[in-house]
Tab-separated table of C-alpha atoms in Angstrom:
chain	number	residue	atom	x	y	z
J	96	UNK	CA	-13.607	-47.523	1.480
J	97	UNK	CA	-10.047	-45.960	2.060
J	98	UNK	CA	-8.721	-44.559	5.181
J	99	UNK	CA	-9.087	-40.942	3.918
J	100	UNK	CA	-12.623	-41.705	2.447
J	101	UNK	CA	-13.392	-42.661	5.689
J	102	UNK	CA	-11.970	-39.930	7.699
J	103	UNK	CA	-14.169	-37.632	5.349
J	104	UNK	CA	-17.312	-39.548	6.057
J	105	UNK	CA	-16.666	-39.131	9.855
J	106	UNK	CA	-15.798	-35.514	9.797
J	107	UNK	CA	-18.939	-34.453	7.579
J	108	UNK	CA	-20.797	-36.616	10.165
J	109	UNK	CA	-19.370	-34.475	12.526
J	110	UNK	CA	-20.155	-31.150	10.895
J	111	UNK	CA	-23.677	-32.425	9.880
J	112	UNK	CA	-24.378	-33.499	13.647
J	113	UNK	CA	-23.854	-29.791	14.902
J	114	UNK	CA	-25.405	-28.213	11.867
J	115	UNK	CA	-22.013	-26.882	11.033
J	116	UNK	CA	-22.749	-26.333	7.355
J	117	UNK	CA	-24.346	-23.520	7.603
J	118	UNK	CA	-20.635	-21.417	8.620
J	119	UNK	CA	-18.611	-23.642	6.419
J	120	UNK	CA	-18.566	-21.458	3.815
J	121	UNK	CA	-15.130	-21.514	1.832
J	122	UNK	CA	-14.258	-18.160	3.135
J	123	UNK	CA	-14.757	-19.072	7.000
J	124	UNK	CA	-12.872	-22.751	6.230
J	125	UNK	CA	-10.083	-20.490	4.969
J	126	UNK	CA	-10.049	-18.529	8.168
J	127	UNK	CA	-10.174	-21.491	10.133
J	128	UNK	CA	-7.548	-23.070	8.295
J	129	UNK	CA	-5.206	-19.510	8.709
J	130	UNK	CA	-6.198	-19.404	12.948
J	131	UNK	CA	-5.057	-23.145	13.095
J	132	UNK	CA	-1.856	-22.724	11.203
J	133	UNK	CA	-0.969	-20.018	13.544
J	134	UNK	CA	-1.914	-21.917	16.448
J	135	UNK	CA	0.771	-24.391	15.130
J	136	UNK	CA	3.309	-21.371	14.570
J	137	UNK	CA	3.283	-20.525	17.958
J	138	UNK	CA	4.530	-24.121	18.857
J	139	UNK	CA	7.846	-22.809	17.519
J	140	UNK	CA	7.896	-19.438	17.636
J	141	UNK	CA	10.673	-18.998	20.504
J	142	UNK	CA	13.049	-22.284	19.728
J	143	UNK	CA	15.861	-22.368	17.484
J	144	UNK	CA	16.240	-23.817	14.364
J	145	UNK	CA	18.716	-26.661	15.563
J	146	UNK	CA	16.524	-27.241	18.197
J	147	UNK	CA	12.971	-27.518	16.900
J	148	UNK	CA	13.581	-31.710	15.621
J	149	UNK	CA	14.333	-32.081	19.459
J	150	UNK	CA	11.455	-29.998	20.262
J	151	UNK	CA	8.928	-32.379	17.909
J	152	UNK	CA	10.444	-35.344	19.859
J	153	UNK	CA	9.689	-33.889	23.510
J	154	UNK	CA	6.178	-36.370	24.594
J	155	UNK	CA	4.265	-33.052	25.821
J	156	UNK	CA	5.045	-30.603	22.681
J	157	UNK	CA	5.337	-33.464	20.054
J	158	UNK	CA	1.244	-33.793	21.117
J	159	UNK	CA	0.251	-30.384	21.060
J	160	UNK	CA	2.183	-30.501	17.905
J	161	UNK	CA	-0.073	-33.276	16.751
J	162	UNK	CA	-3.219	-31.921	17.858
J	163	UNK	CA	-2.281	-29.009	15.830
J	164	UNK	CA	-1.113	-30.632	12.870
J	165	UNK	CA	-4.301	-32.262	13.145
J	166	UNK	CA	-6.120	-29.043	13.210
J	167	UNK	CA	-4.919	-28.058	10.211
J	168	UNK	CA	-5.256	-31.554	7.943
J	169	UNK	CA	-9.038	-31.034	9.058
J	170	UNK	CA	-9.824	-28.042	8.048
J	171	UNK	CA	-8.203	-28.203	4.555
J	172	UNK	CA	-10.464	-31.485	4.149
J	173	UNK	CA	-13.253	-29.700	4.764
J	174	UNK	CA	-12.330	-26.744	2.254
J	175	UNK	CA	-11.743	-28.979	0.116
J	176	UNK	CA	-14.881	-31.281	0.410
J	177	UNK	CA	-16.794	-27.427	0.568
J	178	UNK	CA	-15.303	-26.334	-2.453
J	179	UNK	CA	-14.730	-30.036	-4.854
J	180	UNK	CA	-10.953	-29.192	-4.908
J	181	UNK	CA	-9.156	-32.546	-4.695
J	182	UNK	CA	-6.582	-32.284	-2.449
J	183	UNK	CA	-3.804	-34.773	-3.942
J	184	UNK	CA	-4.527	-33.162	-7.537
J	185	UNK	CA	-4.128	-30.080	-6.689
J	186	UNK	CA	-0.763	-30.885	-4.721
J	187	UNK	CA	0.808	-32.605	-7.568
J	188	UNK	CA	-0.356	-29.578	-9.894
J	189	UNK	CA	1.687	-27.177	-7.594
J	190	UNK	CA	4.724	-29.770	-7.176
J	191	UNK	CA	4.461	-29.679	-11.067
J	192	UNK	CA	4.473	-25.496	-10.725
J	193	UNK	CA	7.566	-26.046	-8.563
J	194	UNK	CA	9.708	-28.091	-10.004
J	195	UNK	CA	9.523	-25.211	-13.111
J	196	UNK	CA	9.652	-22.049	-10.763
J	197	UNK	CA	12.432	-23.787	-8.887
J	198	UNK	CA	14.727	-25.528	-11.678
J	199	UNK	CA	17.570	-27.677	-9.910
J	200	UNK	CA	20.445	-25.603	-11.344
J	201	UNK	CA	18.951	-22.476	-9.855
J	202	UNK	CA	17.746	-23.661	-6.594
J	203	UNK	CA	20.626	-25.903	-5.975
J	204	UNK	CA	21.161	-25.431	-1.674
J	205	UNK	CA	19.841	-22.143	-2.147
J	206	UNK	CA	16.361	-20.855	-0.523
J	207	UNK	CA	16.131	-18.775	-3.296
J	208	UNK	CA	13.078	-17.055	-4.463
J	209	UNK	CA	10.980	-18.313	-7.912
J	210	UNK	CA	12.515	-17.697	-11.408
J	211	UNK	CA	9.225	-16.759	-12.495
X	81	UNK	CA	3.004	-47.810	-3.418
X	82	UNK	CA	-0.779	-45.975	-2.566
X	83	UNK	CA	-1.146	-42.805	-4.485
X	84	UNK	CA	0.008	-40.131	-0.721
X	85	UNK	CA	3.363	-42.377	-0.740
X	86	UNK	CA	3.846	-41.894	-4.127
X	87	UNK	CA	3.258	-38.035	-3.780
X	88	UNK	CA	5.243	-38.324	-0.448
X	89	UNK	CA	8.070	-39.720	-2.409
X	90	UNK	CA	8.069	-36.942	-5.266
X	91	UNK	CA	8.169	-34.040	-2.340
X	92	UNK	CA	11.340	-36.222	-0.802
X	93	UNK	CA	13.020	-36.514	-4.314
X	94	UNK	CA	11.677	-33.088	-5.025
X	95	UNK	CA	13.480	-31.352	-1.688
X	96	UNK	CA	16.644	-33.297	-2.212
X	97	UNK	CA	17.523	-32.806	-5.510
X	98	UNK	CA	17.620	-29.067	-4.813
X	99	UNK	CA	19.772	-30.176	-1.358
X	100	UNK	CA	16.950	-28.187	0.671
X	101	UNK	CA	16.780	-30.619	3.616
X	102	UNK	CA	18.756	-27.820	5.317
X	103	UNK	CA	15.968	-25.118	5.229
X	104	UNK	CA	13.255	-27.555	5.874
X	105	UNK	CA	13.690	-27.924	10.068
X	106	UNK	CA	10.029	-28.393	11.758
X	107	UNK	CA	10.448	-24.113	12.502
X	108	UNK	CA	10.896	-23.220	9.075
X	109	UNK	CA	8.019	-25.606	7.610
X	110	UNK	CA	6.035	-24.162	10.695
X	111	UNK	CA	6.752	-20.772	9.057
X	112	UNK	CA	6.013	-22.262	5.114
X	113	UNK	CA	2.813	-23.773	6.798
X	114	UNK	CA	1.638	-20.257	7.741
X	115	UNK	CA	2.560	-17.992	4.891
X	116	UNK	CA	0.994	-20.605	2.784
X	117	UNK	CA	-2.625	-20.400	4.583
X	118	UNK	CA	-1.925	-16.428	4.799
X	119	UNK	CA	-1.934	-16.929	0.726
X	120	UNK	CA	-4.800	-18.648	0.628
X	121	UNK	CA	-6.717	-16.137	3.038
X	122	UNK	CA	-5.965	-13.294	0.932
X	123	UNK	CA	-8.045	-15.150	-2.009
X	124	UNK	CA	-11.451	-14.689	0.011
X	125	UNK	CA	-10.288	-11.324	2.053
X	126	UNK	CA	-12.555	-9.618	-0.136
X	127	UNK	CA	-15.716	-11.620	-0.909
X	128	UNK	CA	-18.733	-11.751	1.376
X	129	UNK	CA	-19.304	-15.222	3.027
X	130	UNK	CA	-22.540	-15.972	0.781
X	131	UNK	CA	-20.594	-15.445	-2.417
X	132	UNK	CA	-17.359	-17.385	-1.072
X	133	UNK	CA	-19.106	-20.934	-2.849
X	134	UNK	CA	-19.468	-18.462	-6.107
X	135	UNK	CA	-15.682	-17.351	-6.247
X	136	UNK	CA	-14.818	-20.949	-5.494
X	137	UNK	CA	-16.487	-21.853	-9.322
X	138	UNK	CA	-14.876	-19.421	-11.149
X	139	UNK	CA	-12.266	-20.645	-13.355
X	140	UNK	CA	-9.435	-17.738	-12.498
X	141	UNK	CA	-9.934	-18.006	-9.127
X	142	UNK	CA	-10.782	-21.737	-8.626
X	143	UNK	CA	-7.057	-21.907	-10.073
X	144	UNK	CA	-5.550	-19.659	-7.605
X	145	UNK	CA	-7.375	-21.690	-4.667
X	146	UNK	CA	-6.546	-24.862	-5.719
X	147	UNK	CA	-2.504	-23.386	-6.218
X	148	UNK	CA	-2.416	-21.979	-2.796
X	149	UNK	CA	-4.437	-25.399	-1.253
X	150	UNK	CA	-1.457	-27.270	-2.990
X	151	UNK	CA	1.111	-25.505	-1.059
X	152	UNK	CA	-0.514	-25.417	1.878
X	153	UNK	CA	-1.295	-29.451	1.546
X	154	UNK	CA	2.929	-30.232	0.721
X	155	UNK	CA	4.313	-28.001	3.397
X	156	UNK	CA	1.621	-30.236	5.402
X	157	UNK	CA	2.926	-33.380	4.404
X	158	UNK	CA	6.655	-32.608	4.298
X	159	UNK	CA	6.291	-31.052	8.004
X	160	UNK	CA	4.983	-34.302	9.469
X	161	UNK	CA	7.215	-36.349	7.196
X	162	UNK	CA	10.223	-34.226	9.099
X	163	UNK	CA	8.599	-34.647	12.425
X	164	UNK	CA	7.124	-38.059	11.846
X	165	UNK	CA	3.865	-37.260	13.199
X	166	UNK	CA	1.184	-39.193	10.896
X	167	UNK	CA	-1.352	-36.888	9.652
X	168	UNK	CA	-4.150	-39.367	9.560
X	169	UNK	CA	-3.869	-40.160	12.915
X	170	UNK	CA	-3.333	-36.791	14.084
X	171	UNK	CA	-6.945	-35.777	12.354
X	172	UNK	CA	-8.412	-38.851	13.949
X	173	UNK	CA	-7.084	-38.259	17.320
X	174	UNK	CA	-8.131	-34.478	16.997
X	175	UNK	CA	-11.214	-35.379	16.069
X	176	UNK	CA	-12.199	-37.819	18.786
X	177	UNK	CA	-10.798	-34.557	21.046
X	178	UNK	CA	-13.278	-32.269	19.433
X	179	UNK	CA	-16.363	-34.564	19.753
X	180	UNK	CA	-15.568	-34.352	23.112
X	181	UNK	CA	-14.753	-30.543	23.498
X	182	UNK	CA	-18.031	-29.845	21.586
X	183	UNK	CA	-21.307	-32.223	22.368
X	184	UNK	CA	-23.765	-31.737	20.170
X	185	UNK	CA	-25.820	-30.913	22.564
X	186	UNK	CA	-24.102	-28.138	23.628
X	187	UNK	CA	-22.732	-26.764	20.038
X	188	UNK	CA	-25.923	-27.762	17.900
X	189	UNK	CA	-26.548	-24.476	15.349
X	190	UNK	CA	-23.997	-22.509	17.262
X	191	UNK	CA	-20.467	-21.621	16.385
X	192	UNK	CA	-19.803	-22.130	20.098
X	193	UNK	CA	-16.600	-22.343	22.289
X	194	UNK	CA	-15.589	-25.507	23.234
X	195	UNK	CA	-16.801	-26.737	26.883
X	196	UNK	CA	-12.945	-27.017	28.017
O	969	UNK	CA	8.284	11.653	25.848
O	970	UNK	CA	5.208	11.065	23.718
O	971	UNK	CA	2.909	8.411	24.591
O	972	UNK	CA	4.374	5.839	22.333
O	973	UNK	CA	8.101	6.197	23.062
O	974	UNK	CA	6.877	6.117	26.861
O	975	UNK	CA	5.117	2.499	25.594
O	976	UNK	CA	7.688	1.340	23.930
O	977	UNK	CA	10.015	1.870	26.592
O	978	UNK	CA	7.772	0.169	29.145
O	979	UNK	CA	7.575	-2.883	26.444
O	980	UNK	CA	11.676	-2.856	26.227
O	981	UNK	CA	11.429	-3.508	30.218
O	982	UNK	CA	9.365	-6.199	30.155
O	983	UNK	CA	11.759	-7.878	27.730
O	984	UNK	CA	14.559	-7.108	29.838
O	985	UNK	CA	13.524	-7.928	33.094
O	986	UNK	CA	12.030	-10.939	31.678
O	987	UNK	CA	15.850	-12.004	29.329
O	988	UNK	CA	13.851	-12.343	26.616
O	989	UNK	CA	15.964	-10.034	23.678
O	990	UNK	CA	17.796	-13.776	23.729
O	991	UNK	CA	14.454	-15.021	21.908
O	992	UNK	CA	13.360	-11.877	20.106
O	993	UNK	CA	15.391	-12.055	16.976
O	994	UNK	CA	13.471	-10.961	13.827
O	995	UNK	CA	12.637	-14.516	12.629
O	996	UNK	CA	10.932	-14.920	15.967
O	997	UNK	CA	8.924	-11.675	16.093
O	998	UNK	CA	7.520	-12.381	12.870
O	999	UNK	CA	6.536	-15.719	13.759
O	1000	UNK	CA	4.595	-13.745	17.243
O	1001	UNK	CA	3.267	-11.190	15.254
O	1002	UNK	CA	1.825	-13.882	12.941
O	1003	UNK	CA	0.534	-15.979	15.869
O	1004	UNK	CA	-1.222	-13.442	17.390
O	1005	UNK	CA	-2.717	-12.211	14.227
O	1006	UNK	CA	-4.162	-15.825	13.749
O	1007	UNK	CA	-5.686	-15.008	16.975
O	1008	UNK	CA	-7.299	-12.233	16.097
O	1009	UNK	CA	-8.356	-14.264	13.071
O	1010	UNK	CA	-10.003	-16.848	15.387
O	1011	UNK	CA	-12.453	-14.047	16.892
O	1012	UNK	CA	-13.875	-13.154	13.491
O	1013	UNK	CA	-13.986	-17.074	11.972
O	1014	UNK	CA	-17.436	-18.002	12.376
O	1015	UNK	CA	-19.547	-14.491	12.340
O	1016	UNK	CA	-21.047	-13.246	8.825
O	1017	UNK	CA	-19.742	-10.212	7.512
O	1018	UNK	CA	-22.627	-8.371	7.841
O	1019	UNK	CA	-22.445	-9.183	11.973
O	1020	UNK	CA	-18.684	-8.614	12.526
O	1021	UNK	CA	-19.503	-4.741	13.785
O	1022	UNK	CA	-22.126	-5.619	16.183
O	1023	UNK	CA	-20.247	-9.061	17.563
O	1024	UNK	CA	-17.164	-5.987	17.815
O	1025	UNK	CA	-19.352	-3.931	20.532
O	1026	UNK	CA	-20.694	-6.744	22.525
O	1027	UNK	CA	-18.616	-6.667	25.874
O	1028	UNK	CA	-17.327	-9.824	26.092
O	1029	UNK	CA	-16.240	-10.334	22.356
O	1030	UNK	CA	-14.869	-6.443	22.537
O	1031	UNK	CA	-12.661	-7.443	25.043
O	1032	UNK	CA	-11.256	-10.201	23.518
O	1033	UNK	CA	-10.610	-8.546	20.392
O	1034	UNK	CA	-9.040	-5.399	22.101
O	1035	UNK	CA	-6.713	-8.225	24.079
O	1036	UNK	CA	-5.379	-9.973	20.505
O	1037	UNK	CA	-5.381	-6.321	19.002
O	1038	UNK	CA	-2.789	-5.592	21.605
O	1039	UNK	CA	-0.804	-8.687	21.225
O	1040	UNK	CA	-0.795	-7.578	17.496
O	1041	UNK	CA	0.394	-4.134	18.037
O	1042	UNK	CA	2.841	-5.367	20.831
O	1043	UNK	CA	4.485	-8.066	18.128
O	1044	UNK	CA	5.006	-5.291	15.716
O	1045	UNK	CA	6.368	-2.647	18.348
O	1046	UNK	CA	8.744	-4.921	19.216
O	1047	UNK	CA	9.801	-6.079	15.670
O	1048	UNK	CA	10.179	-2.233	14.072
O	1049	UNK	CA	12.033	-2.010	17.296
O	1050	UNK	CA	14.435	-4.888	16.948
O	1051	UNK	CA	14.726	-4.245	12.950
O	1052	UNK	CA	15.282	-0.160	13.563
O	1053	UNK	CA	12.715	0.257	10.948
O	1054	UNK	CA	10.196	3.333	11.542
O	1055	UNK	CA	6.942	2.058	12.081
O	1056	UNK	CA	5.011	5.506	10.686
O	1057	UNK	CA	7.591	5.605	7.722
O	1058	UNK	CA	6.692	2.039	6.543
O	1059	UNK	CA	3.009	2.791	6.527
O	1060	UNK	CA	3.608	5.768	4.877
O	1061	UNK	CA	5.849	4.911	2.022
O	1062	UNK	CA	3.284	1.810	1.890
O	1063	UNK	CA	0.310	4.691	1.250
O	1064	UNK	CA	1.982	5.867	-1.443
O	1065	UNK	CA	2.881	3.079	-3.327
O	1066	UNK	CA	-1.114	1.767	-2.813
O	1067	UNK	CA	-1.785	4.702	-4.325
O	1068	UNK	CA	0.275	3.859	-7.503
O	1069	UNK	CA	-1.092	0.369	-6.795
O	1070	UNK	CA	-4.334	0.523	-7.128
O	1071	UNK	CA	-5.638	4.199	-8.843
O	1072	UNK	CA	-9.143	5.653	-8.438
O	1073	UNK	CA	-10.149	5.155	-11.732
O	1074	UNK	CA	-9.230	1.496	-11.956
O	1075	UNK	CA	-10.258	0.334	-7.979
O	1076	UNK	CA	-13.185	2.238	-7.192
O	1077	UNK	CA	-15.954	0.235	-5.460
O	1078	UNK	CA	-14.097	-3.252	-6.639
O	1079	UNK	CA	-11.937	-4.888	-4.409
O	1080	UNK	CA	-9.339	-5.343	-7.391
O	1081	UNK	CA	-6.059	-6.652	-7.647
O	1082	UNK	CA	-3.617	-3.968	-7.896
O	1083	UNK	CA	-2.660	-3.291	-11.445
O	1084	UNK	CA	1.154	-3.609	-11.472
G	584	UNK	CA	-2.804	17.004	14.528
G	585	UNK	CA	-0.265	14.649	15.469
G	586	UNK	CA	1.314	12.542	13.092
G	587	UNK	CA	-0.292	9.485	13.806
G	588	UNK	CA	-3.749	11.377	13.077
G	589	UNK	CA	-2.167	12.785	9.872
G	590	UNK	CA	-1.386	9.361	8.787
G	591	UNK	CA	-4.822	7.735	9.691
G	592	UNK	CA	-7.259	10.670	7.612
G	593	UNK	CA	-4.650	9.916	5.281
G	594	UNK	CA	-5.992	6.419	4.979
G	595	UNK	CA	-9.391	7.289	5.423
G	596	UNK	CA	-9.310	9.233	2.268
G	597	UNK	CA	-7.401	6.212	0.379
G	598	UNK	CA	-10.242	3.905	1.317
G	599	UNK	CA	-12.932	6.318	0.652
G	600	UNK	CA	-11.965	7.564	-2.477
G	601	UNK	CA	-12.071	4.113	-3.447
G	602	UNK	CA	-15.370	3.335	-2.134
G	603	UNK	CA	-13.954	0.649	-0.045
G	604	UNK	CA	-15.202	1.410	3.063
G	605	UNK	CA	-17.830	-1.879	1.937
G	606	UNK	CA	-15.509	-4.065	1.878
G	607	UNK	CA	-13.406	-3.453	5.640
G	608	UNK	CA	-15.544	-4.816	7.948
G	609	UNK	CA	-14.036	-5.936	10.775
G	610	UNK	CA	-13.934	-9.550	9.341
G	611	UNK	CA	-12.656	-8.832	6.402
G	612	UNK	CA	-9.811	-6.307	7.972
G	613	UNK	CA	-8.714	-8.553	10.176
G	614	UNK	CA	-8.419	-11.574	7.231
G	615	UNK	CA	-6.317	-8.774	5.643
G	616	UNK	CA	-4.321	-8.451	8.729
G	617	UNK	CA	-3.373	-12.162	8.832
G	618	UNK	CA	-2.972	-12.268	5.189
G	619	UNK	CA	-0.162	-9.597	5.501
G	620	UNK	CA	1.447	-10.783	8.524
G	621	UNK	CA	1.685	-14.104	6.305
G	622	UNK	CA	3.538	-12.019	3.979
G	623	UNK	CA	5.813	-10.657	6.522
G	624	UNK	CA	6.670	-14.001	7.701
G	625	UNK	CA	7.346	-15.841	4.158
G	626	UNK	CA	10.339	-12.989	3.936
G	627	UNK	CA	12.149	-14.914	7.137
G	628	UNK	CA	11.204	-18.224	6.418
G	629	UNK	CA	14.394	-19.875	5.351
G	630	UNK	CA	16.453	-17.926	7.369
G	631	UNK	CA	18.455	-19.022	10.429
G	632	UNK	CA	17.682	-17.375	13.621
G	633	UNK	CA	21.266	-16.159	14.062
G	634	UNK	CA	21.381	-14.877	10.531
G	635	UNK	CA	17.811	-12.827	11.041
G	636	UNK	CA	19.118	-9.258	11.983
G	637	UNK	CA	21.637	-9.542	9.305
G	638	UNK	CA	19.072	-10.567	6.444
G	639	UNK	CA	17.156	-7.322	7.776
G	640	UNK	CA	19.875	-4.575	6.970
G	641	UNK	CA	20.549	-5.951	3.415
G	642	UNK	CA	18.809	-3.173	1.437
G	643	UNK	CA	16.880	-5.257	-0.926
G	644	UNK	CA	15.465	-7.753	2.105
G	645	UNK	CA	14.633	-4.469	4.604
G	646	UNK	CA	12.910	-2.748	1.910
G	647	UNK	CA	10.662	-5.601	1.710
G	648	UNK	CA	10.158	-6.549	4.804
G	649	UNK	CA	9.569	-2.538	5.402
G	650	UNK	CA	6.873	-2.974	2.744
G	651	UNK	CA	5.055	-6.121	4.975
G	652	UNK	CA	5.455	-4.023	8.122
G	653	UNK	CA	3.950	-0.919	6.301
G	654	UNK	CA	0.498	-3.393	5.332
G	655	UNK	CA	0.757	-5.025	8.468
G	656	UNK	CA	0.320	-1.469	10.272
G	657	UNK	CA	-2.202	-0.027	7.679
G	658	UNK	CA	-4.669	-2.923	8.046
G	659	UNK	CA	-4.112	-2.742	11.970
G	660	UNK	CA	-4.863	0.719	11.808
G	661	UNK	CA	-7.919	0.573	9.284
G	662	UNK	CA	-9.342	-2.060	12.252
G	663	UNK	CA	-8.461	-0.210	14.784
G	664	UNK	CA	-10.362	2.903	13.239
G	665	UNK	CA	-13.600	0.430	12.259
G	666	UNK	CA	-14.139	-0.948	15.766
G	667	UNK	CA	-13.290	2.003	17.560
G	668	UNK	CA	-11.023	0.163	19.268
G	669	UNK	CA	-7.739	2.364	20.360
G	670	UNK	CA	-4.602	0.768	19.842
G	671	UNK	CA	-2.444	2.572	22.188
G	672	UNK	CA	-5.337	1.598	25.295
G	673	UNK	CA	-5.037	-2.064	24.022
G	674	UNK	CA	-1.296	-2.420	23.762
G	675	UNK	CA	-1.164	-0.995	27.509
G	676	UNK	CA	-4.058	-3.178	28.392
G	677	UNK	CA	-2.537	-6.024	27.111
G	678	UNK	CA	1.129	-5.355	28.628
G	679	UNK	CA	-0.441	-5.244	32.584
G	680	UNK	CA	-1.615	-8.458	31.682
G	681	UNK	CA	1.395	-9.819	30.642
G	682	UNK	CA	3.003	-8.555	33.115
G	683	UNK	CA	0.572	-10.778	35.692
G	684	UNK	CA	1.090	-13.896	33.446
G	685	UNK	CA	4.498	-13.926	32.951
G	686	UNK	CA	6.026	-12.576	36.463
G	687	UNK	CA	9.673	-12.171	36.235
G	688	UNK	CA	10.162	-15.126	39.014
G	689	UNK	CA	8.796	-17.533	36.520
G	690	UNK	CA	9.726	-16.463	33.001
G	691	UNK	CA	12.924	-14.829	33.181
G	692	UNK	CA	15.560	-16.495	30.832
G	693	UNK	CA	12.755	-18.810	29.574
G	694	UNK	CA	10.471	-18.739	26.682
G	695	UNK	CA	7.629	-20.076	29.203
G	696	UNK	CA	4.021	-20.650	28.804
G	697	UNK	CA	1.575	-18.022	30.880
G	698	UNK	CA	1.348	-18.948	34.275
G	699	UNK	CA	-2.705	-18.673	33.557
């Protein structure tokens, strides 16, 4: 079994344990995923740009950073267990999007917004 | 090459060919990180919790989901690939933290705080 | 002075006493305001829909979501502030256009997408 | 009737003309909440901090970002008025209690964590 497989196998055991299911309806993963992402905004909400690599390095923020980060990887698994979306497929679907919403010519060193 | 650092690679070649390294500081991916999951959100603001597993099935929708889990998963991956923090083992380590934070014991059937 | 200019200027002294206009730039405040709306997010995550106005009167809860209600209206104070855009106006012109957005005949008792 | 009253029958009539009072429960209002704030954030993402203010006086930019602040304080309003919960109290609330956790000794000139 791969490492992701088993990660997957130890966080439904998790969920399963508590008798978690029964509020991990797709709608309260997406919430869950939202309230962590936020919880990982506020990591950086008051340091500058040209200081938030320096930040990630710092021992005490780099693992709140991680704990975070980990957060958020967990709950997308488990939307994505909940509702059969495969994770990797759907990523290279969107990079796919991306790479026509964002040709190179247009996008060239520019944050500019979609063509389409 | 497994199939993540093949994906990994596309996101890298992906970023640079539209010289976007400069946007992409941990802050700013933070900030993509966010908006993305705010995206996703707004797909189940609407429907009740016991017909979130419904919306998930239907084919307009289940397309818009899966979009706004892609973007959510690459501004996951290109985050820790700028930070270096290893996603796997930042789920793993966060997990071990929440077995600990809640015992089934004390979180069995209940959405419950954590003990600490 | 009305009762919000007399809050907002007791929110511009806590800033100042504090130095913190240095970290309040616009990028910033929208990164709090999003923050603490993930908090508010958290509060709701695990309840059913049909629970979320009773868990909003018990005490405890109630006070919790009054606190990251605050934090909320605080974050946005302080951005309309910073941006000198008119908190009242925005809403208003916002009306309007969701009432272009999404007309009677074409939203009424469906939580639709807006038609334009 | 003050404006602020004007401006929330105003909504009241939006919502029930729509027969969407069924849909804001508190849950649901506050994933709307986050979802905008989301929305709000993606317009600053790739900016630099010290390019922020700027971004938000170019017409085009500030009337969008007018148009996130306008949601942002509709769907803060529309939870305000479904809880009961009165957002001027809470913002005041919430201000005497920063003002205990971040005493101007201890957080002046820094972007410091609460002191509790």
């Amino acid at each position: 079994m791969d490492q992701l497989q088993d990660l997957l196998a130890q966080l439904r055991h998790f969920v399963a344990e508590r008798d978690w299911q029964q509020f991990h309806d797709p709608k309260n993963l997406a919430m869950l995923l939202a309230s962590e992402a936020g919880e990982l905004l506020a990591e950086y909400r008051w340091v500058r740009n040209d200081a938030a690599d320096t930040l990630s390095r710092e021992p005490e923020a780099r693992q709140r950073i991680a704990d975070e980060i980990g957060d958020v990887g967990i709950a997308l698994m488990l939307l994505c267990d909940r509702t059969g979306i495969d994770l990797q497929t759907a990523m290279r679907d969107k990079l796919a999007k991306n790479r026509r919403r964002y040709p190179v010519e247009h996008s060239k060193g520019r944050a500019s917004r979609p063509i389409a």
